[in-house]
Coordinates of C-alpha atoms in Angstrom, one line a residue:
K189 CA 70.3 -98.7 42.2
D190 CA 67.5 -96.6 43.6
T191 CA 63.7 -96.2 43.3
S192 CA 64.0 -94.9 39.7
G193 CA 65.8 -98.0 38.4
S194 CA 69.2 -99.6 38.2
L195 CA 72.5 -99.0 36.3
Q196 CA 75.2 -101.6 35.8
L197 CA 78.8 -100.5 35.5
R198 CA 81.0 -102.7 33.4
F199 CA 84.8 -102.8 33.6
L200 CA 86.8 -105.2 31.5
H201 CA 89.9 -104.6 33.6
F202 CA 90.6 -103.0 37.0
Y203 CA 93.4 -101.0 38.5
P204 CA 94.2 -101.1 42.2
S205 CA 93.1 -97.5 42.6
Q206 CA 89.7 -98.4 41.2
M207 CA 89.4 -101.4 43.5
K208 CA 90.0 -99.1 46.4
M209 CA 87.5 -96.5 45.1
F210 CA 84.7 -99.1 45.0
E211 CA 85.0 -100.1 48.6
A212 CA 81.6 -100.3 50.4
G213 CA 80.4 -97.0 51.8
N214 CA 82.2 -94.8 49.3
R215 CA 80.3 -92.1 47.5
I216 CA 81.1 -92.0 43.7
R217 CA 80.2 -89.7 40.9
I218 CA 80.3 -91.4 37.4
L219 CA 80.3 -90.0 33.9
G220 CA 79.7 -92.0 30.7
E221 CA 77.4 -93.1 28.0
A222 CA 74.3 -95.0 29.3
R223 CA 73.1 -97.8 27.1
H224 CA 70.2 -100.1 27.5
N225 CA 71.0 -103.9 27.5
L226 CA 68.4 -106.7 27.9
F227 CA 67.9 -106.1 31.6
A228 CA 68.9 -102.6 32.6
F229 CA 70.9 -99.5 31.7
E230 CA 74.7 -99.9 31.7
M231 CA 77.9 -97.9 31.3
I232 CA 81.1 -99.4 30.0
H233 CA 84.3 -98.0 31.6
P234 CA 82.7 -94.8 32.8
Q235 CA 84.8 -92.0 34.4
C236 CA 84.6 -92.2 38.2
K237 CA 85.4 -89.8 40.9
L238 CA 85.2 -90.0 44.7
T239 CA 82.9 -87.3 46.2
K240 CA 81.7 -86.2 49.6
E241 CA 78.1 -85.9 50.7
D242 CA 78.2 -82.1 50.8
D243 CA 79.9 -81.8 47.3
V244 CA 77.8 -79.6 45.0
L245 CA 77.0 -80.7 41.5
P246 CA 78.1 -78.3 38.8
D247 CA 75.3 -76.0 37.5
A248 CA 76.1 -77.0 33.8
L249 CA 76.5 -80.2 31.8
T250 CA 79.9 -81.8 31.5
P251 CA 81.1 -81.5 27.8
I252 CA 82.5 -84.3 25.8
Y253 CA 85.1 -83.0 23.3
S254 CA 86.3 -84.3 20.0
L255 CA 89.8 -85.5 20.6
V256 CA 93.1 -85.8 18.7
A257 CA 95.4 -88.9 19.2
G258 CA 97.2 -88.9 22.5
V259 CA 95.0 -86.3 24.3
G260 CA 92.3 -87.5 26.6
Q261 CA 89.0 -86.0 27.7
K262 CA 90.4 -85.0 31.1
T263 CA 93.3 -83.2 29.6
V264 CA 91.1 -81.1 27.3
K265 CA 88.5 -80.4 30.0
D266 CA 91.1 -79.4 32.6
A267 CA 92.8 -77.1 30.1
I268 CA 89.5 -75.4 29.2
D269 CA 88.4 -75.1 32.9
K270 CA 91.7 -73.5 33.7
L271 CA 91.1 -70.9 31.0
F272 CA 87.7 -70.0 32.5
H273 CA 88.8 -70.0 36.1
H274 CA 92.4 -68.6 36.0
F275 CA 92.5 -66.4 32.8
D276 CA 90.7 -63.1 32.3
L277 CA 88.6 -64.5 29.5
K278 CA 85.8 -62.0 30.1
N279 CA 88.2 -59.1 29.2
Y280 CA 90.0 -61.1 26.4
L281 CA 86.7 -61.9 24.7
K282 CA 85.1 -58.5 25.2
D283 CA 82.9 -57.3 22.4
L284 CA 84.8 -55.0 20.0
F285 CA 81.8 -53.2 18.5
L286 CA 79.0 -51.4 20.1
P287 CA 76.1 -53.5 21.4
S288 CA 73.8 -52.0 18.7
V289 CA 75.6 -54.1 16.1
Y290 CA 74.4 -57.3 17.7
E291 CA 71.1 -56.2 19.3
K292 CA 69.2 -56.2 16.0
L293 CA 70.0 -59.9 15.7
H294 CA 69.4 -60.6 19.4
L295 CA 72.9 -62.0 19.8
P296 CA 74.5 -62.4 23.2
N297 CA 78.0 -61.1 24.0
L298 CA 81.0 -63.2 22.9
Y299 CA 82.1 -64.3 26.4
E300 CA 78.6 -65.6 27.4
S301 CA 78.3 -67.4 24.0
I302 CA 81.6 -69.2 24.5
K303 CA 80.8 -70.1 28.1
S304 CA 77.4 -71.5 27.2
I305 CA 78.9 -73.6 24.4
H306 CA 81.4 -75.2 26.8
H307 CA 79.0 -75.4 29.7
P308 CA 75.4 -75.7 28.6
K309 CA 72.8 -75.5 31.4
D310 CA 70.7 -78.4 30.2
F311 CA 70.2 -81.0 27.5
K312 CA 67.8 -78.7 25.6
E313 CA 70.5 -76.0 25.3
A314 CA 73.1 -78.6 24.4
A315 CA 70.9 -80.0 21.6
K316 CA 70.6 -76.4 20.2
H317 CA 74.4 -76.1 20.3
E318 CA 74.8 -79.4 18.5
A319 CA 72.5 -78.2 15.7
F320 CA 74.4 -74.8 15.6
S321 CA 71.0 -73.1 16.2
S322 CA 71.5 -71.7 19.7
M323 CA 71.9 -67.9 19.9
S324 CA 75.4 -68.6 21.3
Y325 CA 76.5 -70.4 18.1
Q326 CA 74.7 -67.8 16.0
R327 CA 76.9 -65.1 17.6
I328 CA 80.1 -67.1 16.8
I329 CA 78.9 -67.8 13.2
F330 CA 78.1 -64.1 12.7
D331 CA 81.5 -63.0 14.0
E332 CA 83.2 -65.5 11.6
F333 CA 81.2 -64.2 8.6
L334 CA 82.0 -60.6 9.7
A335 CA 85.7 -61.3 9.8
Q336 CA 85.7 -62.8 6.3
Q337 CA 83.6 -59.8 5.0
L338 CA 85.9 -57.3 6.7
S339 CA 89.0 -59.0 5.2
L340 CA 87.6 -59.0 1.7
R341 CA 86.0 -55.6 1.8
S342 CA 89.0 -53.9 3.3
N343 CA 91.1 -55.4 0.4
Y344 CA 88.5 -54.1 -2.0
L345 CA 88.8 -50.6 -0.6
I346 CA 92.6 -50.8 -0.6
R347 CA 92.5 -51.6 -4.3
R348 CA 90.2 -48.7 -4.9
A349 CA 92.9 -46.4 -3.6
L350 CA 95.4 -47.6 -6.3
T351 CA 95.8 -45.9 -9.6
A352 CA 95.0 -47.3 -13.0
T353 CA 94.8 -45.9 -16.5
P354 CA 91.2 -44.9 -17.4
F355 CA 90.2 -46.1 -20.9
K356 CA 87.5 -44.1 -22.6
P357 CA 85.7 -46.2 -25.2
T358 CA 86.1 -44.9 -28.8
N359 CA 84.1 -47.8 -30.1
K360 CA 85.9 -47.7 -33.5
L361 CA 87.3 -51.2 -33.3
T362 CA 84.6 -52.5 -31.1
N363 CA 81.8 -51.6 -33.5
I364 CA 83.6 -53.1 -36.4
F365 CA 84.2 -56.3 -34.4
I366 CA 80.6 -56.6 -33.2
N367 CA 79.2 -56.0 -36.7
K368 CA 81.5 -58.8 -38.2
L369 CA 80.3 -61.4 -35.7
E370 CA 78.3 -64.3 -37.2
F371 CA 75.9 -64.3 -34.2
E372 CA 74.0 -61.7 -32.3
L373 CA 75.0 -60.8 -28.7
T374 CA 72.5 -61.8 -26.1
E375 CA 71.0 -59.2 -23.7
A376 CA 73.0 -60.7 -20.9
Q377 CA 76.2 -60.2 -22.8
K378 CA 75.3 -56.6 -23.6
K379 CA 74.6 -55.8 -20.0
V380 CA 77.9 -57.3 -18.8
I381 CA 79.9 -55.5 -21.6
Q382 CA 78.5 -52.2 -20.3
E383 CA 79.5 -53.1 -16.7
I384 CA 83.1 -53.8 -17.8
K385 CA 83.2 -50.7 -20.1
N386 CA 82.2 -48.5 -17.1
D387 CA 84.9 -50.2 -14.9
L388 CA 87.6 -49.6 -17.5
E389 CA 86.8 -45.9 -17.6
K390 CA 87.7 -45.5 -13.9
N391 CA 91.1 -44.3 -12.7
Y392 CA 91.4 -47.2 -10.2
P393 CA 91.9 -50.9 -11.3
M394 CA 89.0 -53.0 -12.3
Q395 CA 88.8 -56.2 -10.3
R396 CA 85.8 -58.0 -11.9
L397 CA 84.8 -61.7 -12.1
L398 CA 83.0 -62.7 -15.2
Q399 CA 81.0 -65.9 -14.8
G400 CA 78.6 -67.7 -17.0
D401 CA 77.6 -71.2 -18.0
V402 CA 79.4 -73.3 -20.6
G403 CA 78.9 -71.7 -24.0
S404 CA 77.4 -68.5 -22.7
G405 CA 79.9 -66.3 -24.7
K406 CA 82.4 -65.1 -22.1
T407 CA 85.4 -65.0 -24.6
V408 CA 83.5 -62.5 -26.9
V409 CA 82.8 -60.3 -23.9
A410 CA 86.5 -60.4 -22.8
T411 CA 87.6 -59.6 -26.4
I412 CA 85.4 -56.5 -26.5
A413 CA 86.9 -55.4 -23.1
A414 CA 90.4 -56.0 -24.7
L415 CA 89.5 -53.8 -27.7
Q416 CA 88.6 -50.9 -25.4
V417 CA 92.1 -51.0 -24.0
I418 CA 93.8 -51.5 -27.3
E419 CA 91.9 -48.6 -28.9
N420 CA 93.6 -46.4 -26.2
G421 CA 97.1 -47.6 -27.0
S422 CA 97.7 -50.1 -24.2
Q423 CA 98.4 -53.9 -24.2
V424 CA 96.3 -56.8 -23.0
A425 CA 97.5 -60.1 -21.4
F426 CA 95.2 -63.1 -21.9
M427 CA 96.1 -66.0 -19.6
A428 CA 94.7 -69.5 -19.6
P429 CA 95.7 -72.5 -17.3
T430 CA 96.5 -75.1 -20.0
E431 CA 98.3 -74.9 -23.3
I432 CA 95.3 -76.4 -25.1
L433 CA 93.0 -73.7 -23.8
A434 CA 95.6 -71.0 -24.4
E435 CA 96.0 -72.2 -28.0
Q436 CA 92.2 -72.2 -28.5
H437 CA 92.1 -68.6 -27.3
Y438 CA 95.1 -67.6 -29.4
H439 CA 93.6 -69.0 -32.7
K440 CA 90.2 -67.5 -31.9
L441 CA 91.6 -64.1 -31.1
Y442 CA 93.9 -64.2 -34.1
E443 CA 91.0 -65.0 -36.4
W444 CA 88.8 -62.2 -34.9
L445 CA 91.4 -59.5 -34.5
T446 CA 93.9 -59.8 -37.4
P447 CA 91.4 -58.3 -39.8
L448 CA 91.3 -55.3 -37.5
N449 CA 95.1 -55.0 -37.9
I450 CA 95.7 -56.0 -34.2
K451 CA 98.9 -58.0 -33.5
V452 CA 98.3 -61.1 -31.4
A453 CA 101.3 -62.8 -29.8
W454 CA 101.5 -66.3 -28.3
L455 CA 103.7 -67.2 -25.3
T456 CA 104.0 -70.6 -23.6
G457 CA 106.7 -72.7 -22.0
S458 CA 106.8 -75.3 -24.8
Q459 CA 107.7 -72.8 -27.6
S460 CA 111.0 -73.1 -29.5
K461 CA 113.6 -70.6 -28.3
K462 CA 113.4 -68.6 -31.5
D463 CA 109.6 -68.3 -31.4
R464 CA 109.7 -67.4 -27.8
E465 CA 112.3 -64.6 -28.3
I466 CA 110.2 -63.2 -31.1
S467 CA 107.1 -63.1 -28.9
L468 CA 109.1 -61.6 -26.0
D469 CA 110.5 -58.8 -28.2
M470 CA 107.0 -58.1 -29.6
T471 CA 105.6 -57.9 -26.0
Q472 CA 108.4 -55.6 -24.8
S473 CA 108.3 -53.3 -27.8
G474 CA 104.5 -53.0 -27.6
E475 CA 104.1 -54.4 -31.2
A476 CA 102.0 -57.2 -29.7
Q477 CA 98.8 -55.5 -28.6
I478 CA 97.4 -58.7 -27.1
V479 CA 99.6 -61.5 -25.7
V480 CA 98.0 -64.9 -25.1
G481 CA 99.7 -67.6 -23.0
T482 CA 99.8 -69.8 -20.0
H483 CA 101.6 -69.2 -16.7
A484 CA 104.6 -68.3 -18.8
L485 CA 103.1 -64.8 -19.0
F486 CA 103.9 -63.9 -15.4
Q487 CA 107.6 -65.0 -15.4
E488 CA 110.1 -62.2 -14.6
H489 CA 111.7 -62.0 -18.0
V490 CA 108.3 -61.2 -19.7
V491 CA 108.1 -57.4 -19.9
F492 CA 105.2 -55.5 -21.3
K493 CA 105.6 -52.0 -22.7
K494 CA 102.3 -50.8 -21.4
L495 CA 100.0 -53.4 -19.9
G496 CA 96.5 -52.0 -19.4
L497 CA 94.4 -55.1 -18.8
S498 CA 95.0 -58.7 -17.8
I499 CA 92.3 -61.3 -18.6
I500 CA 92.6 -64.6 -16.6
D501 CA 90.5 -67.5 -17.8
E502 CA 89.6 -70.3 -15.3
Q503 CA 90.9 -68.0 -12.6
H504 CA 90.4 -70.5 -9.8
R505 CA 93.2 -72.7 -11.2
F506 CA 95.7 -69.9 -10.5
G507 CA 97.1 -69.2 -7.0
V508 CA 97.2 -65.8 -5.4
E509 CA 100.9 -65.2 -6.2
Q510 CA 100.4 -66.0 -9.9
R511 CA 97.6 -63.6 -10.2
L512 CA 99.5 -61.0 -8.3
A513 CA 102.5 -61.4 -10.5
L514 CA 100.5 -60.6 -13.6
R515 CA 99.1 -57.5 -11.9
K516 CA 102.7 -56.4 -11.3
K517 CA 103.4 -56.4 -15.1
G518 CA 101.9 -52.9 -15.4
E519 CA 103.9 -49.7 -15.9
L520 CA 107.7 -50.1 -15.2
N521 CA 107.5 -47.7 -12.3
K522 CA 104.8 -49.9 -10.7
V523 CA 102.6 -46.9 -9.9
I524 CA 100.0 -47.7 -12.5
E525 CA 98.1 -51.0 -12.0
P526 CA 96.6 -52.9 -14.9
H527 CA 92.8 -53.6 -14.8
Q528 CA 92.0 -57.2 -14.2
L529 CA 89.1 -59.3 -15.6
M530 CA 88.8 -62.9 -14.3
M531 CA 86.6 -65.5 -16.0
S532 CA 85.1 -68.6 -14.5
A533 CA 83.5 -71.3 -16.6
T534 CA 82.3 -72.9 -13.4
P535 CA 79.1 -71.0 -12.4
I536 CA 79.4 -69.8 -8.8
P537 CA 76.4 -70.1 -6.5
R538 CA 75.1 -66.9 -4.9
T539 CA 76.2 -67.9 -1.4
L540 CA 79.8 -68.3 -2.6
S541 CA 79.7 -65.2 -4.6
M542 CA 78.6 -63.2 -1.5
S543 CA 81.2 -64.7 0.7
Y544 CA 84.4 -65.8 -1.0
F545 CA 84.1 -63.2 -3.8
A546 CA 83.0 -60.2 -1.7
D547 CA 86.2 -58.4 -2.7
L548 CA 85.3 -58.5 -6.4
D549 CA 82.7 -57.0 -8.6
V550 CA 80.8 -59.9 -10.2
S551 CA 79.2 -60.0 -13.7
V552 CA 76.9 -62.9 -14.7
I553 CA 76.0 -64.0 -18.2
D554 CA 72.8 -65.9 -17.4
E555 CA 71.6 -66.5 -20.9
L556 CA 72.8 -68.8 -23.7
P557 CA 73.0 -67.7 -27.4
K558 CA 69.9 -68.1 -29.5
G559 CA 69.5 -71.2 -31.6
R560 CA 71.3 -73.5 -29.2
E561 CA 69.7 -76.9 -28.8
A562 CA 69.7 -78.3 -25.3
I563 CA 72.1 -81.2 -24.8
V564 CA 70.4 -84.6 -24.1
T565 CA 72.1 -86.5 -21.3
K566 CA 71.8 -90.3 -21.2
L567 CA 73.0 -92.8 -18.6
F568 CA 74.3 -96.2 -19.7
S569 CA 75.8 -99.0 -17.6
E570 CA 79.0 -100.6 -18.8
D571 CA 77.2 -103.7 -20.0
R572 CA 75.5 -101.6 -22.8
R573 CA 78.8 -100.6 -24.4
D574 CA 78.0 -102.3 -27.7
E575 CA 74.9 -100.1 -28.1
I576 CA 77.1 -97.0 -27.6
L577 CA 79.7 -98.2 -30.1
K578 CA 76.9 -98.7 -32.7
R579 CA 75.6 -95.2 -31.9
V580 CA 79.1 -93.7 -32.4
H581 CA 79.3 -95.4 -35.8
E582 CA 75.9 -94.0 -36.9
V583 CA 76.8 -90.4 -35.8
C584 CA 80.1 -90.4 -37.6
H585 CA 78.6 -91.8 -40.8
A586 CA 75.9 -89.1 -40.7
G587 CA 78.7 -86.5 -41.0
A588 CA 79.0 -85.4 -37.4
Q589 CA 81.9 -86.0 -34.9
V590 CA 82.4 -87.7 -31.6
Y591 CA 84.4 -87.3 -28.4
W592 CA 85.2 -90.4 -26.4
V593 CA 86.5 -89.3 -23.0
C594 CA 88.7 -91.8 -21.1
P595 CA 88.3 -92.3 -17.4
L596 CA 89.9 -90.1 -14.8
I597 CA 92.6 -92.0 -12.8
E598 CA 93.6 -89.6 -10.1
E599 CA 96.3 -91.8 -8.6
S600 CA 98.4 -91.8 -11.8
E601 CA 98.7 -89.7 -14.9
V602 CA 100.7 -92.6 -16.4
L603 CA 97.8 -95.0 -15.9
Q604 CA 95.4 -92.5 -17.4
L605 CA 97.7 -92.2 -20.4
Q606 CA 97.9 -96.0 -20.8
T607 CA 94.1 -96.2 -20.6
A608 CA 93.7 -93.6 -23.3
E609 CA 96.2 -95.3 -25.6
E610 CA 94.5 -98.6 -25.0
T611 CA 91.1 -97.2 -25.8
Y612 CA 92.5 -95.5 -28.9
S613 CA 93.9 -98.8 -30.1
N614 CA 90.6 -100.6 -29.5
M615 CA 88.6 -97.9 -31.3
Q616 CA 91.0 -98.1 -34.3
S617 CA 90.4 -101.9 -34.4
H618 CA 86.7 -101.6 -34.0
F619 CA 86.1 -98.7 -36.4
K620 CA 88.3 -99.6 -39.3
D621 CA 86.3 -97.2 -41.6
L622 CA 86.6 -94.2 -39.3
R623 CA 89.4 -91.7 -38.8
V624 CA 90.3 -91.9 -35.1
G625 CA 92.5 -89.5 -33.2
L626 CA 94.0 -89.3 -29.7
V627 CA 94.8 -86.3 -27.6
H628 CA 96.1 -86.3 -24.0
G629 CA 97.9 -84.0 -21.6
R630 CA 101.4 -85.5 -22.0
M631 CA 101.6 -84.8 -25.7
K632 CA 103.9 -82.0 -27.0
S633 CA 102.1 -78.8 -27.7
L634 CA 102.5 -79.0 -31.5
E635 CA 101.2 -82.6 -31.5
K636 CA 98.1 -81.5 -29.5
Q637 CA 97.6 -78.5 -31.7
K638 CA 97.7 -80.6 -34.9
I639 CA 95.3 -83.2 -33.5
M640 CA 92.8 -80.5 -32.4
S641 CA 93.2 -78.7 -35.7
D642 CA 92.4 -81.9 -37.6
F643 CA 89.4 -82.5 -35.4
V644 CA 88.1 -78.9 -35.9
K645 CA 88.6 -79.3 -39.7
G646 CA 86.7 -82.6 -39.7
N647 CA 89.8 -84.7 -40.7
I648 CA 89.2 -86.7 -37.5
Q649 CA 85.8 -88.2 -36.9
L650 CA 86.3 -89.8 -33.5
L651 CA 88.5 -88.2 -31.0
V652 CA 89.7 -90.3 -28.0
A653 CA 90.7 -87.9 -25.3
T654 CA 91.6 -87.5 -21.6
T655 CA 90.0 -84.7 -19.6
V656 CA 92.4 -82.1 -21.3
I657 CA 89.4 -81.2 -23.5
E658 CA 87.4 -80.2 -20.4
V659 CA 87.5 -76.4 -21.1
G660 CA 87.3 -74.1 -24.0
V661 CA 87.5 -76.5 -27.0
D662 CA 84.9 -75.4 -29.5
V663 CA 83.9 -77.8 -32.4
P664 CA 80.3 -77.1 -33.5
N665 CA 80.1 -80.3 -35.6
A666 CA 80.8 -82.5 -32.6
T667 CA 77.4 -83.8 -31.5
L668 CA 78.1 -86.8 -29.4
M669 CA 80.2 -87.3 -26.3
V670 CA 80.8 -90.5 -24.4
I671 CA 82.3 -90.2 -20.9
E672 CA 83.7 -93.5 -19.6
N673 CA 83.6 -94.1 -15.8
A674 CA 81.6 -91.0 -15.3
E675 CA 81.0 -91.9 -11.7
R676 CA 84.6 -91.0 -11.0
M677 CA 84.2 -87.4 -11.9
G678 CA 82.9 -84.4 -10.1
L679 CA 79.8 -82.5 -11.1
S680 CA 81.6 -79.4 -12.4
Q681 CA 84.0 -81.5 -14.5
L682 CA 81.1 -83.5 -16.0
H683 CA 79.2 -80.3 -16.8
Q684 CA 82.4 -78.8 -18.4
L685 CA 83.0 -81.9 -20.5
R686 CA 79.4 -82.1 -21.6
G687 CA 79.7 -78.5 -22.7
R688 CA 82.1 -79.5 -25.5
V689 CA 79.2 -80.7 -27.5
G690 CA 76.1 -78.7 -28.4
R691 CA 78.3 -75.7 -29.5
G692 CA 76.3 -75.2 -32.7
S693 CA 72.7 -75.5 -33.8
L694 CA 72.8 -79.4 -34.2
K695 CA 71.1 -81.6 -31.6
S696 CA 73.7 -83.1 -29.3
T697 CA 73.9 -86.0 -26.8
C698 CA 76.2 -86.8 -23.9
I699 CA 76.3 -90.4 -22.8
L700 CA 77.6 -91.1 -19.3
L701 CA 79.0 -94.6 -19.1
F702 CA 79.2 -96.0 -15.5
Q703 CA 80.1 -99.1 -13.6
K704 CA 77.2 -100.9 -12.0
K705 CA 78.4 -100.9 -8.4
L706 CA 77.9 -97.2 -7.6
S707 CA 78.6 -95.5 -4.3
E708 CA 75.8 -93.3 -2.9
L709 CA 77.8 -90.2 -3.6
A710 CA 78.4 -91.3 -7.3
R711 CA 74.7 -92.1 -7.7
Q712 CA 73.8 -88.7 -6.3
R713 CA 76.2 -86.9 -8.7
L714 CA 75.0 -88.8 -11.8
K715 CA 71.4 -88.0 -10.9
V716 CA 72.1 -84.3 -10.6
I717 CA 73.9 -84.1 -14.0
F718 CA 71.2 -86.3 -15.7
E719 CA 68.4 -84.1 -14.4
N720 CA 70.0 -80.6 -14.9
T721 CA 71.6 -78.6 -17.7
D722 CA 71.7 -75.3 -15.9
G723 CA 75.2 -74.8 -14.7
F724 CA 74.1 -72.7 -11.7
I725 CA 71.9 -75.4 -10.3
I726 CA 74.6 -78.0 -10.9
A727 CA 77.2 -75.7 -9.2
Q728 CA 74.9 -75.3 -6.1
E729 CA 74.5 -79.1 -5.9
D730 CA 78.3 -79.4 -6.3
L731 CA 78.8 -76.9 -3.4
N732 CA 76.4 -78.9 -1.2
I733 CA 78.2 -82.1 -1.9
R734 CA 81.8 -80.9 -1.7
G735 CA 81.8 -77.7 0.4
P736 CA 83.4 -74.4 -0.6
G737 CA 87.1 -75.4 0.0
E738 CA 87.1 -78.2 -2.6
F739 CA 84.6 -76.5 -4.9
L740 CA 86.9 -73.6 -5.6
G741 CA 90.3 -74.7 -4.3
V742 CA 89.9 -71.8 -1.9
R743 CA 92.7 -73.1 0.4
Q744 CA 95.2 -72.0 -2.3
S745 CA 93.5 -68.8 -3.2
G746 CA 94.3 -66.8 0.0
V747 CA 90.7 -66.3 1.1
P748 CA 90.0 -67.0 4.8
M749 CA 88.3 -70.3 5.1
L750 CA 85.1 -70.7 7.2
R751 CA 85.6 -73.1 10.1
I752 CA 82.2 -73.0 11.9
A753 CA 79.8 -71.1 9.6
N754 CA 78.0 -73.0 6.9
L755 CA 77.0 -71.1 3.7
N756 CA 73.7 -72.8 3.2
R757 CA 72.7 -73.2 6.8
D758 CA 73.7 -69.7 7.9
F759 CA 72.9 -67.7 4.8
K760 CA 70.9 -65.1 6.6
L761 CA 73.7 -64.3 8.9
L762 CA 76.1 -64.0 5.9
E763 CA 73.7 -61.4 4.4
E764 CA 73.7 -59.4 7.7
A765 CA 77.5 -59.5 7.9
K766 CA 77.8 -58.4 4.3
T767 CA 75.4 -55.5 4.9
I768 CA 77.3 -53.9 7.7
A769 CA 80.9 -54.7 6.8
D770 CA 81.6 -51.5 4.8
Q771 CA 80.0 -49.3 7.4
L772 CA 82.1 -50.8 10.2
L773 CA 85.3 -50.4 8.2
E774 CA 84.4 -46.7 7.8
D775 CA 83.1 -46.0 11.3
Y776 CA 85.3 -48.3 13.5
P777 CA 88.5 -49.0 11.6
E778 CA 90.5 -49.9 14.7
A779 CA 87.8 -52.3 16.1
S780 CA 87.5 -53.9 12.6
H781 CA 91.3 -54.5 12.6
L782 CA 91.1 -56.1 16.0
H783 CA 88.2 -58.3 14.9
L784 CA 90.2 -59.5 11.9
K785 CA 93.2 -60.2 14.2
R786 CA 91.0 -62.2 16.5
W787 CA 89.6 -64.4 13.7
L788 CA 92.3 -64.6 11.1
S789 CA 95.3 -66.3 12.7
H790 CA 97.7 -65.4 9.9
A791 CA 98.1 -61.9 8.4
N792 CA 98.8 -63.4 5.0
E793 CA 95.2 -64.8 4.9
R794 CA 94.1 -61.3 3.9
V795 CA 93.3 -61.6 0.2
K796 CA 95.9 -60.0 -2.1
V797 CA 94.2 -60.5 -5.4

């Protein structure tokens, strides 16, 4: 207690050493969180230390660290103090690049930045650190972005030094194919086709990411790229993450390319031994000019005679080693690398494109085909189910078709299957006059293929499905989708599912059926999907909600994760890091390598693919 007020110290239990410390006449320094009770300020179980009258207070605030189980504040603080006082941190944390790299951004040196973060001079400085807005934190964030950019860009330059077969476009097959299409290519598609054509003419391997919204026409663009390679006598591998999507691509490519006398082969894990051997022989002999399949394509016994291009759909679902394995399917002597085109049906926000995809050339189809009607999205609570069933009946009797998507049950695929089968049974009982089908992920490939084929032909009016129909399924006559328990699903998945309707010129509706007790996060997601049809806006919101790691499954992809930097908050620093990365690699290769070593703890975090 003094003239400024009083402070009560509360202890719920005492140790003998504490009793001795609090003897009359002792001088004590205390550290803790001050709270205001009804009468005065108080601290509960503060840290206490005996001091002398001539002891000098430290010239910085005492930090409070986030702790892991079993490690106390004192242990962490003592360890960090030892580093500052007994280790040559100043030399260890010396700047690797010239001061001019940082002067433009008014950033302090690394040692002073680290020191300030651990020992802020006052509460004003500490508050800036907490908000990541201090110049010290800005320096750390910039260095982290720079490490990521150097890693990705160095990998980009390494690939530029590899050799690939250049494919000059003859346009013989391409022009016939384009002229036979029942729709006109959009300007965005034409622009992207030209970018890919230019890449395929180069003598180093293309590494391009093709992204666009649901239904923007990525498969057509990929097919035109494939034709440029086939015209030059090489083969194309077309890989998809699921059998349903791979089958969809196979049937579409077969329909498009067989009239051009192009042999399309099909290769998946569930094929009969005989069919598989036929496909393998066609692939090895070169008779198959384009081979469509799942992960079975990159298995060791699959041998291509002359692979010139690999196309990977839904690329984020494949890990680094899988994509790398497909690249190694090039010439037998492994000197020639195939070109690689990756497609993403999940639009990628600009911030992610600049950071996690800095090693790729990126093409964007930002325009939908003409004549497409916007999909109307409606929100219905579970207690309005009868209204929805009535709507389903009306749509089917009007000659259109309906998807009914069963809820996602992450804990158990078996439970999800049971729910789908139960829903299917209920729908059959309720709609005795409708042809109802069921498709789910645990069906055999031929079963799924038959059901989807019947749905495409119109033999099935109402298709009960799990989320296996999320990507790629194309039925223009399907105009209504009902998604049960939509609150359980992520934004990207909801947008992908919704994109299964509205594939033709007919007006389409997606009904999101939700339980009344919604969490704030679920409410936020449903609001975003209800208010937006633009996949890029939805992707940005999804990124804001989930962060980059979950959004892209980046932890599996081999890209260095950001630990301190935040893409949205620190976007300007990302732009600065991206701007200078190539120049630093060229002018200061050794310093760039040391910077990477400092920031990336594992060498294998360098991106391979």
